[in-house]
Coordinates of C-alpha atoms in Angstrom, one line a residue:
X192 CA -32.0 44.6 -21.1
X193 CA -31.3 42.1 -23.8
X194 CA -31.7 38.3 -23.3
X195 CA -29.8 36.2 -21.1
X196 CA -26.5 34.0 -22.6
X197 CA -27.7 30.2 -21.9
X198 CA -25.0 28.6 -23.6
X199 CA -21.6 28.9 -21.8
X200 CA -18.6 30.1 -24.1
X201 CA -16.2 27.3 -24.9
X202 CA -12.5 27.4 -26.0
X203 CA -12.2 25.1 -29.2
X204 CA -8.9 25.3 -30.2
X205 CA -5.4 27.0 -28.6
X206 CA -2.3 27.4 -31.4
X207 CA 0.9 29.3 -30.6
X208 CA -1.4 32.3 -33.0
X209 CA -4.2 32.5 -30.5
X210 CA -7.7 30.7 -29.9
X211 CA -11.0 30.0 -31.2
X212 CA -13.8 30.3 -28.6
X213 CA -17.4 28.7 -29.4
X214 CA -19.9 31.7 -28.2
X215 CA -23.8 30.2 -29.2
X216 CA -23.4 28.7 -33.3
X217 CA -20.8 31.1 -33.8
X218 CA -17.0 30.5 -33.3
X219 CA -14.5 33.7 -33.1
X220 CA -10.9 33.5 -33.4
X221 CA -8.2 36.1 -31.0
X222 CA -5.2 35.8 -32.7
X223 CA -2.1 36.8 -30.1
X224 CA -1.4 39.2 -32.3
X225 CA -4.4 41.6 -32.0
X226 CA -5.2 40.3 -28.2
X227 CA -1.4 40.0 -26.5
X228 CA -2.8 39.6 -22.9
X229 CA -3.9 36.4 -23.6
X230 CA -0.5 34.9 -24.8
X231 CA 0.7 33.8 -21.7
X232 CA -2.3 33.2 -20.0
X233 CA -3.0 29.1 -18.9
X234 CA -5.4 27.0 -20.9
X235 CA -7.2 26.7 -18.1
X236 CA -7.1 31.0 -17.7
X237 CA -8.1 30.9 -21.3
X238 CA -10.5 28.5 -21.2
X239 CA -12.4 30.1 -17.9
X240 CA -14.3 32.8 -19.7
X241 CA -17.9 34.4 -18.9
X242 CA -20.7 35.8 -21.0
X243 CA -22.2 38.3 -18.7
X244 CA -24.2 39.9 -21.2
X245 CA -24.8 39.1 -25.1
X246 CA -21.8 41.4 -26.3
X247 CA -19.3 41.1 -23.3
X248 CA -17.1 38.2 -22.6
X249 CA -15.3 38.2 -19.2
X250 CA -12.0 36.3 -18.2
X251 CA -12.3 36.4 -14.4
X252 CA -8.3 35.1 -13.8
X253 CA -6.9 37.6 -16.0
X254 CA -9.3 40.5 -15.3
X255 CA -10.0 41.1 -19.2
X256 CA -13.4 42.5 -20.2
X257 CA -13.6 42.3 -24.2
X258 CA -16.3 43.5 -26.1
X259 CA -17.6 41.0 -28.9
X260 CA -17.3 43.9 -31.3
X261 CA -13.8 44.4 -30.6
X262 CA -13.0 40.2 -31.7
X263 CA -15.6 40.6 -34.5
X264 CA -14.1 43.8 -36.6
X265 CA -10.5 44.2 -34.5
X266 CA -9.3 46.8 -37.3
X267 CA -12.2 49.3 -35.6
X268 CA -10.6 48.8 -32.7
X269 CA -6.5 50.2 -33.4
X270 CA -5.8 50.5 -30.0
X271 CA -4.1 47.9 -28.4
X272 CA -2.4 47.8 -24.8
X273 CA 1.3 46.5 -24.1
X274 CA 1.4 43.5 -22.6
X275 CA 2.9 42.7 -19.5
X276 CA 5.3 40.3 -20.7

């Protein structure tokens, strides 16, 4: 098994395009655009994210389980679910 996260992931930045989240020295951006179950999702929903593992981010409120890969290179990952709203 890979190493264990220590440093907790951390919402920088929230912008009617999406959000930046701080994961280690590297910060990622979700734009609405490519993630839409986030858009109306709380700060606080948003900003309540695990690290489980070193390539999966969890938000425990919203029950969204996102690969890092999938924020990193979206365009290798086309397909995108409707949102409920």
């Amino acid at each position: 098994m890979p190493g264990t996260v220590i440093s907790a992931p951390e919402v920088t930045h929230v912008s009617k395009h999406g959000f930046w989240l701080l994961l280690a020295d590297e910060e990622v951006l979700l734009p609405f655009e490519q993630f839409p179950w986030f858009r109306r999702a709380t700060i606080d929903q948003i900003s309540h994210v695990e690290w489980p593992t070193p390539e999966h981010l969890y938000w425990p409120e919203l029950d969204i389980d996102l690969s890092l890969a999938s924020i990193r290179q979206p365009d290798t990952f086309p397909l995108v679910a409707k949102s409920g709203g």
